[in-house]
CSV table of C-alpha atoms and ligand atoms in Angstrom, one decimal:
chain,number,residue,atom,x,y,z
Q,169,MET,CA,50.1,139.4,94.9
Q,170,ASN,CA,49.7,135.7,95.5
Q,171,GLU,CA,53.3,134.5,95.9
Q,172,ASN,CA,52.4,130.9,94.8
Q,173,VAL,CA,51.5,132.0,91.3
Q,174,ARG,CA,54.0,130.9,88.7
Q,175,ILE,CA,54.7,133.6,86.0
Q,176,ALA,CA,56.1,132.6,82.6
Q,177,VAL,CA,57.9,135.2,80.6
Q,178,VAL,CA,57.8,134.0,77.0
Q,179,GLY,CA,60.3,135.6,74.7
Q,180,ALA,CA,62.5,136.3,77.7
Q,181,THR,CA,65.7,136.7,75.5
Q,182,GLY,CA,64.2,139.4,73.3
Q,183,VAL,CA,64.2,143.2,73.5
Q,184,VAL,CA,60.9,143.4,75.3
Q,185,GLY,CA,61.3,140.1,77.3
Q,186,ARG,CA,64.5,141.3,79.0
Q,187,GLU,CA,62.7,144.5,80.0
Q,188,VAL,CA,59.9,142.4,81.4
Q,189,LEU,CA,62.4,140.7,83.7
Q,190,SER,CA,63.7,144.0,84.8
Q,191,ALA,CA,60.2,145.3,85.6
Q,192,LEU,CA,59.3,142.1,87.5
Q,193,LEU,CA,62.5,142.5,89.5
Q,194,ASP,CA,61.5,146.1,90.3
Q,195,GLN,CA,58.1,144.8,91.5
Q,196,GLY,CA,59.9,142.4,93.9
Q,197,VAL,CA,58.8,139.2,92.2
Q,198,PRO,CA,61.2,136.5,93.4
Q,199,SER,CA,63.1,134.4,90.9
Q,200,GLU,CA,61.5,131.2,92.3
Q,201,GLN,CA,58.2,132.4,90.9
Q,202,LEU,CA,59.5,132.7,87.3
Q,203,THR,CA,59.8,130.4,84.3
Q,204,VAL,CA,61.7,132.0,81.4
Q,205,LEU,CA,60.9,130.6,78.0
Q,206,ALA,CA,62.1,131.3,74.4
Q,207,SER,CA,62.6,129.3,71.2
Q,208,GLU,CA,64.8,126.2,71.2
Q,209,ARG,CA,67.7,128.4,69.9
Q,210,SER,CA,68.0,129.9,73.4
Q,211,GLU,CA,67.6,126.8,75.4
Q,212,ALA,CA,69.8,126.9,78.5
Q,213,VAL,CA,70.9,130.5,77.9
Q,214,GLU,CA,71.3,132.1,81.3
Q,215,LEU,CA,69.7,135.5,82.1
Q,216,GLU,CA,70.6,137.6,85.1
Q,217,TYR,CA,67.8,138.4,87.5
Q,218,GLY,CA,69.1,140.6,90.3
Q,219,GLU,CA,71.6,138.4,92.2
Q,220,ASP,CA,70.1,135.2,90.6
Q,221,THR,CA,70.5,133.5,87.2
Q,222,LEU,CA,67.5,132.1,85.3
Q,223,ALA,CA,68.0,129.3,82.7
Q,224,VAL,CA,65.9,129.7,79.6
Q,225,GLU,CA,63.7,126.8,78.7
Q,226,LYS,CA,62.3,125.8,75.3
Q,227,THR,CA,58.6,126.8,75.0
Q,228,THR,CA,56.4,123.7,74.8
Q,229,PRO,CA,52.7,123.2,75.8
Q,230,GLU,CA,54.0,121.4,79.0
Q,231,ALA,CA,56.0,124.4,80.0
Q,232,PHE,CA,52.7,126.2,80.8
Q,233,ARG,CA,51.6,123.5,83.4
Q,234,GLY,CA,51.1,125.2,86.7
Q,235,VAL,CA,51.6,128.7,85.2
Q,236,GLY,CA,49.1,131.3,86.5
Q,237,LEU,CA,50.2,134.2,84.3
Q,238,ALA,CA,51.9,134.1,80.9
Q,239,LEU,CA,53.5,137.3,79.6
Q,240,LEU,CA,54.0,136.9,75.9
Q,241,ALA,CA,56.8,139.0,74.3
Q,242,THR,CA,57.0,137.0,71.1
Q,243,PRO,CA,56.4,137.6,67.4
Q,244,SER,CA,52.7,137.7,66.5
Q,245,ASP,CA,52.6,134.4,64.7
Q,246,VAL,CA,54.1,132.7,67.8
Q,247,SER,CA,51.7,134.5,70.1
Q,248,ARG,CA,48.7,133.5,68.0
Q,249,THR,CA,49.7,129.8,68.7
Q,250,LEU,CA,50.9,130.1,72.3
Q,251,GLY,CA,48.2,132.4,73.6
Q,252,PRO,CA,45.4,129.7,73.4
Q,253,VAL,CA,47.9,127.1,74.6
Q,254,ALA,CA,48.7,129.0,77.8
Q,255,GLN,CA,45.0,129.9,78.2
Q,256,ALA,CA,44.0,126.2,77.9
Q,257,ALA,CA,46.6,125.4,80.6
Q,258,GLY,CA,44.7,127.8,83.0
Q,259,ALA,CA,46.9,130.8,82.8
Q,260,TRP,CA,46.0,134.5,82.4
Q,261,VAL,CA,47.7,135.7,79.2
Q,262,VAL,CA,48.9,139.2,78.3
Q,263,ASP,CA,50.3,139.5,74.8
Q,264,ALA,CA,52.6,142.3,73.5
Q,265,SER,CA,52.3,141.4,69.8
Q,266,SER,CA,49.6,142.5,67.2
Q,267,ALA,CA,48.1,138.9,67.2
Q,268,PHE,CA,45.0,139.8,69.2
Q,269,ARG,CA,44.8,143.6,68.9
Q,270,ALA,CA,42.1,143.6,66.3
Q,271,ASP,CA,40.1,140.8,68.0
Q,272,GLY,CA,37.0,142.4,69.5
Q,273,THR,CA,36.6,139.5,72.0
Q,274,VAL,CA,40.1,140.2,73.5
Q,275,PRO,CA,40.3,143.3,75.7
Q,276,LEU,CA,42.9,145.9,74.5
Q,277,VAL,CA,44.3,147.4,77.6
Q,278,LEU,CA,46.7,150.3,78.2
Q,279,PRO,CA,47.2,150.0,82.0
Q,280,THR,CA,47.7,153.8,82.3
Q,281,PHE,CA,44.5,154.5,80.3
Q,282,ASN,CA,41.8,151.9,80.8
Q,283,PRO,CA,42.9,149.6,83.6
Q,284,GLU,CA,39.3,149.1,84.6
Q,285,MET,CA,39.0,146.7,81.7
Q,286,LEU,CA,41.1,144.2,83.6
Q,287,GLY,CA,38.5,143.9,86.4
Q,288,ALA,CA,35.5,143.7,84.0
Q,289,PRO,CA,34.1,140.4,82.8
Q,290,PHE,CA,35.4,139.2,79.4
Q,291,LYS,CA,35.4,136.0,77.4
Q,292,GLY,CA,38.5,133.9,77.8
Q,293,ARG,CA,41.7,134.8,79.7
Q,294,ILE,CA,43.8,136.6,77.0
Q,295,VAL,CA,44.4,140.3,77.1
Q,296,SER,CA,46.3,142.4,74.5
Q,297,VAL,CA,48.3,145.6,75.0
Q,298,PRO,CA,48.8,148.3,72.3
Q,299,SER,CA,52.0,148.8,70.3
Q,300,ALA,CA,54.7,151.1,71.6
Q,301,VAL,CA,53.6,154.0,69.3
Q,302,SER,CA,49.9,153.6,70.1
Q,303,SER,CA,50.7,153.5,73.8
Q,304,ALA,CA,52.5,156.9,73.6
Q,305,LEU,CA,49.8,158.4,71.2
Q,306,VAL,CA,46.9,157.5,73.5
Q,307,SER,CA,48.8,158.8,76.6
Q,308,ILE,CA,49.3,162.1,74.9
Q,309,ILE,CA,45.9,162.4,73.3
Q,310,ALA,CA,43.9,161.4,76.4
Q,311,PRO,CA,44.5,164.6,78.5
Q,312,LEU,CA,44.1,166.8,75.4
Q,313,GLN,CA,40.9,165.0,74.5
Q,314,LYS,CA,39.6,165.6,78.1
Q,315,ALA,CA,40.5,169.3,78.2
Q,316,PHE,CA,39.7,170.5,74.6
Q,317,GLY,CA,38.4,167.5,72.5
Q,318,VAL,CA,40.6,166.1,69.8
Q,319,VAL,CA,39.4,165.7,66.2
Q,320,ARG,CA,42.4,164.3,64.4
Q,321,VAL,CA,46.1,163.4,65.0
Q,322,GLN,CA,48.8,163.3,62.3
Q,323,VAL,CA,51.9,161.5,63.4
Q,324,THR,CA,55.4,160.7,62.0
Q,325,ALA,CA,56.9,158.0,64.1
Q,326,LEU,CA,60.7,157.8,64.0
Q,327,MET,CA,61.3,154.2,65.2
Q,328,GLY,CA,64.7,153.0,66.6
Q,329,ALA,CA,66.1,149.7,65.4
Q,330,SER,CA,65.0,147.9,68.5
Q,331,SER,CA,61.5,148.1,67.2
Q,332,ALA,CA,62.6,145.1,65.0
Q,333,GLY,CA,63.8,143.2,68.1
Q,334,VAL,CA,67.3,141.9,68.9
Q,335,ALA,CA,67.9,141.2,65.2
Q,336,GLY,CA,67.2,144.8,64.3
Q,337,VAL,CA,69.7,146.1,66.9
Q,338,THR,CA,72.3,143.6,65.6
Q,339,GLU,CA,71.7,144.6,62.0
Q,340,LEU,CA,72.1,148.3,62.7
Q,341,GLU,CA,75.3,147.7,64.7
Q,342,LYS,CA,76.9,145.6,61.9
Q,343,GLN,CA,75.9,147.9,59.1
Q,344,THR,CA,77.1,151.0,61.0
Q,345,ALA,CA,80.5,149.5,61.9
Q,346,GLY,CA,80.8,148.0,58.4
Q,347,LEU,CA,80.0,151.2,56.5
Q,348,LEU,CA,82.5,153.2,58.7
Q,349,SER,CA,85.2,150.8,57.4
Q,350,GLY,CA,83.9,151.1,53.8
Q,351,ARG,CA,82.0,147.8,53.8
Q,352,GLU,CA,78.4,147.5,52.5
Q,353,SER,CA,76.2,144.7,53.8
Q,354,GLU,CA,72.9,143.2,52.6
Q,355,PRO,CA,69.8,144.1,54.6
Q,356,HIS,CA,68.1,141.0,56.2
Q,357,VAL,CA,65.8,142.5,58.9
Q,358,PHE,CA,64.9,145.9,57.4
Q,359,PRO,CA,63.6,146.3,53.8
Q,360,HIS,CA,66.7,148.4,52.9
Q,361,ARG,CA,70.0,149.3,54.5
Q,362,ILE,CA,69.3,151.0,57.9
Q,363,GLY,CA,72.8,152.2,58.6
Q,364,PHE,CA,73.0,155.9,57.7
Q,365,ASN,CA,69.6,155.7,56.1
Q,366,LEU,CA,65.8,156.3,56.8
Q,367,VAL,CA,63.3,153.6,55.8
Q,368,PRO,CA,59.7,154.7,55.5
Q,369,GLN,CA,58.4,151.2,55.9
Q,370,VAL,CA,57.9,149.5,59.3
Q,371,GLY,CA,56.5,146.0,58.9
Q,372,PRO,CA,54.6,144.7,55.9
Q,373,PHE,CA,52.2,146.7,53.8
Q,374,MET,CA,48.5,145.9,54.3
Q,375,ALA,CA,47.1,143.5,51.6
Q,376,SER,CA,44.3,145.9,50.6
Q,377,SER,CA,45.7,149.4,51.2
Q,378,PRO,CA,48.9,151.5,50.9
Q,379,TRP,CA,49.3,151.7,54.8
Q,380,THR,CA,51.8,149.5,56.6
Q,381,GLU,CA,50.4,147.2,59.3
Q,382,GLU,CA,52.2,149.3,61.9
Q,383,GLU,CA,50.5,152.5,60.7
Q,384,ALA,CA,47.1,150.8,60.3
Q,385,GLY,CA,47.5,149.5,63.9
Q,386,TRP,CA,47.6,153.1,65.3
Q,387,THR,CA,44.3,154.0,63.7
Q,388,LEU,CA,42.7,150.7,64.8
Q,389,GLU,CA,44.1,150.7,68.4
Q,390,ALA,CA,43.1,154.4,69.0
Q,391,ALA,CA,39.6,153.6,67.7
Q,392,ARG,CA,39.3,150.6,70.1
Q,393,LEU,CA,40.7,152.5,73.1
Q,394,PHE,CA,38.9,155.8,72.7
Q,395,GLY,CA,35.8,154.2,71.1
Q,396,ALA,CA,34.9,152.5,74.3
Q,397,ARG,CA,34.7,155.9,75.9
Q,398,GLY,CA,32.7,157.7,73.2
Q,399,GLU,CA,34.4,159.9,70.7
Q,400,THR,CA,37.3,158.6,68.7
Q,401,PRO,CA,39.9,161.0,67.2
Q,402,VAL,CA,41.2,159.9,63.8
Q,403,VAL,CA,44.8,158.9,64.1
Q,404,ALA,CA,47.0,158.4,61.0
Q,405,GLY,CA,50.6,158.8,60.0
Q,406,THR,CA,53.9,157.5,58.7
Q,407,ALA,CA,56.2,155.0,60.4
Q,408,VAL,CA,59.9,155.4,59.6
Q,409,HIS,CA,62.8,153.2,60.7
Q,410,VAL,CA,65.7,155.4,61.8
Q,411,PRO,CA,69.3,154.5,62.6
Q,412,THR,CA,69.1,154.9,66.4
Q,413,PHE,CA,68.8,151.9,68.7
Q,414,TYR,CA,66.3,152.6,71.5
Q,415,GLY,CA,63.5,155.1,71.9
Q,416,HIS,CA,60.8,156.2,69.4
Q,417,GLY,CA,60.4,159.9,68.5
Q,418,LEU,CA,56.9,161.1,67.5
Q,419,SER,CA,56.3,164.3,65.6
Q,420,LEU,CA,52.6,165.1,66.2
Q,421,HIS,CA,50.0,167.6,64.8
Q,422,VAL,CA,46.9,167.5,66.9
Q,423,GLN,CA,43.7,169.1,65.7
Q,424,LEU,CA,41.8,170.2,68.8
Q,425,LYS,CA,38.0,170.8,68.9
Q,426,THR,CA,38.6,174.1,70.8
Q,427,ALA,CA,41.7,176.1,70.0
Q,428,ALA,CA,43.9,176.3,73.1
Q,429,PRO,CA,46.8,178.6,73.9
Q,430,VAL,CA,50.1,176.7,74.3
Q,431,GLU,CA,50.1,177.4,78.1
Q,432,GLN,CA,46.8,175.7,78.5
Q,433,ALA,CA,47.8,172.7,76.4
Q,434,ARG,CA,51.1,172.4,78.4
Q,435,ALA,CA,49.1,172.5,81.7
Q,436,ALA,CA,46.8,169.7,80.5
Q,437,LEU,CA,49.8,167.6,79.5
Q,438,LYS,CA,51.6,168.3,82.8
Q,439,ALA,CA,48.7,167.2,84.8
Q,440,SER,CA,48.9,163.7,83.3
Q,441,PRO,CA,50.8,161.1,85.4
Q,442,ALA,CA,51.7,159.2,82.2
Q,443,LEU,CA,53.7,162.2,80.8
Q,444,LYS,CA,56.7,164.3,81.6
Q,445,VAL,CA,56.8,167.7,79.9
Q,446,LEU,CA,60.3,168.7,78.7
Q,447,ASP,CA,59.6,172.0,77.0
Q,448,GLY,CA,62.3,174.7,77.5
Q,449,PRO,CA,63.4,175.7,74.0
Q,450,ALA,CA,65.5,178.6,75.3
Q,451,GLU,CA,67.6,176.1,77.4
Q,452,LYS,CA,67.6,173.5,74.6
Q,453,VAL,CA,65.3,171.3,76.7
Q,454,TYR,CA,63.1,168.9,74.7
Q,455,PRO,CA,62.5,165.1,74.4
Q,456,MET,CA,65.3,163.0,72.9
Q,457,PRO,CA,65.8,159.3,72.7
Q,458,MET,CA,69.1,159.6,74.7
Q,459,LEU,CA,67.1,160.9,77.7
Q,460,ILE,CA,64.4,158.2,77.7
Q,461,ALA,CA,66.0,154.8,78.6
Q,462,GLY,CA,64.2,153.3,81.6
Q,463,ASP,CA,61.8,156.2,82.1
Q,464,ALA,CA,58.2,155.0,82.6
Q,465,SER,CA,56.8,158.4,81.4
Q,466,VAL,CA,56.3,159.5,77.8
Q,467,HIS,CA,58.3,162.7,77.3
Q,468,VAL,CA,56.6,165.6,75.5
Q,469,GLY,CA,57.9,169.0,74.4
Q,470,ARG,CA,58.4,171.5,71.5
Q,471,LEU,CA,54.7,172.6,72.0
Q,472,ARG,CA,53.6,175.1,69.4
Q,473,THR,CA,50.5,176.6,67.8
Q,474,PHE,CA,50.3,178.4,64.5
Q,475,PRO,CA,48.3,181.7,64.3
Q,476,GLN,CA,46.7,180.8,60.9
Q,477,ALA,CA,45.3,177.5,62.3
Q,478,PRO,CA,45.1,178.0,66.1
Q,479,GLU,CA,43.2,174.7,66.7
Q,480,TRP,CA,46.3,172.7,65.6
Q,481,LEU,CA,48.8,171.9,68.3
Q,482,THR,CA,52.3,170.8,67.2
Q,483,LEU,CA,54.6,168.8,69.5
Q,484,PHE,CA,57.4,166.2,69.7
Q,485,ALA,CA,57.4,163.2,72.0
Q,486,VAL,CA,59.7,160.3,72.9
Q,487,VAL,CA,58.8,156.9,74.4
Q,488,ASP,CA,61.0,154.1,75.7
Q,489,ASN,CA,59.6,151.5,73.2
Q,490,ALA,CA,60.9,148.4,75.0
Q,491,GLY,CA,60.1,149.6,78.5
Q,492,ARG,CA,57.1,151.9,78.7
Q,493,GLY,CA,55.8,150.9,75.3
Q,494,GLY,CA,56.2,147.2,75.8
Q,495,ALA,CA,57.3,145.5,79.0
Q,496,LEU,CA,55.6,147.8,81.5
Q,497,ASN,CA,52.3,147.4,79.8
Q,498,LEU,CA,52.7,143.6,80.0
Q,499,VAL,CA,53.8,143.5,83.6
Q,500,GLU,CA,51.3,146.1,84.9
Q,501,ALA,CA,48.4,144.4,83.1
Q,502,GLY,CA,49.5,140.9,84.2
Q,503,LEU,CA,49.9,141.8,87.9
Q,504,ARG,CA,46.5,143.4,88.0
Q,505,LEU,CA,45.0,140.3,86.4
Q,506,LEU,CA,46.4,138.3,89.3
Q,507,GLN,CA,44.8,140.6,91.8
Q,508,ARG,CA,41.5,140.0,90.0
Q,509,ALA,CA,42.1,136.2,90.2
Q,510,ALA,CA,42.9,136.3,93.9
O,624,NAP,N1,60.6,145.9,70.3
O,624,NAP,C1,59.7,146.8,70.6
O,624,NAP,O1,59.9,148.0,70.7
O,624,NAP,C2,58.3,146.3,71.0
O,624,NAP,C3,57.4,147.2,71.7
O,624,NAP,C4,56.1,146.7,72.0
O,624,NAP,C5,55.7,145.5,71.6
O,624,NAP,N2,56.6,144.7,70.8
O,624,NAP,C6,56.2,143.4,70.4
O,624,NAP,O2,56.7,142.4,71.4
O,624,NAP,C7,57.0,141.2,70.7
O,624,NAP,C8,58.5,140.9,71.0
O,624,NAP,O3,59.3,141.9,70.4
O,624,NAP,P1,60.8,142.0,70.6
O,624,NAP,O4,61.2,143.3,70.0
O,624,NAP,O5,61.2,141.7,72.0
O,624,NAP,O6,61.4,140.8,69.7
O,624,NAP,P2,62.8,140.0,69.7
O,624,NAP,O7,63.8,140.8,70.3
O,624,NAP,O8,63.0,139.5,68.4
O,624,NAP,O9,62.4,138.8,70.7
O,624,NAP,C9,61.5,137.8,70.3
O,624,NAP,C10,61.5,136.8,71.4
O,624,NAP,O10,60.5,135.7,71.0
O,624,NAP,C11,61.2,134.5,71.2
O,624,NAP,N3,60.6,133.5,70.2
O,624,NAP,C12,60.7,133.5,68.8
O,624,NAP,N4,60.1,132.4,68.3
O,624,NAP,C13,59.7,131.7,69.4
O,624,NAP,C14,59.0,130.5,69.5
O,624,NAP,N5,58.6,129.8,68.4
O,624,NAP,N6,58.6,130.0,70.7
O,624,NAP,C15,59.0,130.8,71.8
O,624,NAP,N7,59.7,131.9,71.8
O,624,NAP,C16,60.0,132.4,70.6
O,624,NAP,C17,62.7,134.8,70.9
O,624,NAP,O11,63.4,133.7,71.4
O,624,NAP,P3,64.9,133.4,70.8
O,624,NAP,O12,65.9,134.3,71.5
O,624,NAP,O13,65.1,132.0,71.2
O,624,NAP,O14,64.8,133.6,69.3
O,624,NAP,C18,62.8,136.1,71.7
O,624,NAP,O15,63.0,135.8,73.0
O,624,NAP,C19,56.7,141.4,69.3
O,624,NAP,O16,55.4,140.9,69.0
O,624,NAP,C20,56.7,142.9,69.1
O,624,NAP,O17,55.8,143.3,68.1
O,624,NAP,C21,57.9,145.1,70.6
């Protein structure tokens, strides 16, 4: 990588932004190459970066001067404004929000699935990465699609409070502690109380349909990612906020084109470098959020088929939403764009 390229991490104080810094440190990017940006609320906050400390700056158009790569870990309305600003300043931009995911002129790239898109010509300098749930879904579907064909996927996503950012984590902490001492508190971040509850609404509902934007995003992103390769499996399901902090659990029913015995499905999943198969029911081995922190693989397990409908494969998966499902996609895509630019 060109060591003179300045990298801006925008939203560096957030759930994803902090993981971006950790991933850049793992990649050996020196602190001198970094500019860390957030809103004016966080101006001068100090973030640890290995042995060094980085002072957060307020995001302004001037902050992008001399920046070669901007990694946006910001809310979608903020990304929608800042993406073009960073691009106009000459930076490559990779965005973690939903701001550009439906924009056909912006490549949607999951670095473990379609990294070739980062070397192909495209208009502009902005790239979008899929949501944490879509990243995990595509990673699981891809090897099954290749081996057996996939017609349809039904998913229930159990999403930890960090899916709603730092504010979501804080709200769950406060409500849990409060309720244990007999105190109720009003919800601010989630639509209802999240402490000791399940909330089957993640993000706003679509204006014209009963799906939430999160759920509609899975269908759209799977169609964009698989559509570019030919056949698109239909992906649909329900997103639920659950009172855990980190890690998303996915309960999946996958309709295969050709029925496959569990052993063959397990072998296909095991062969994928994006996945780790944890499937030993007799030893109580299966994916759980408590096992996922910092793991770059998506964990899959509880593989089952059902004699009456042998083409349906049932499984459970867990992804580190902030790391694999967010920061790693940003950093891997961004560093590849810099290789292209060199
Ligand atoms: N959390 C996940 O599991 C996950 C996974 C994949 C993708 N994503 C996406 O990644 C993005 C960030 O999510 P998150 O969970 O990290 O959110 P978060 O914890 O709420 O962090 C948001 C970050 O954006 C900054 N920000 C807010 N308004 C800003 C502005 N006007 N100018 C500059 N910076 C601003 C915040 O700075 P302050 O600290 O100053 O407020 C903070 O650093 C979202 O689009 C989300 O959909 C999230």
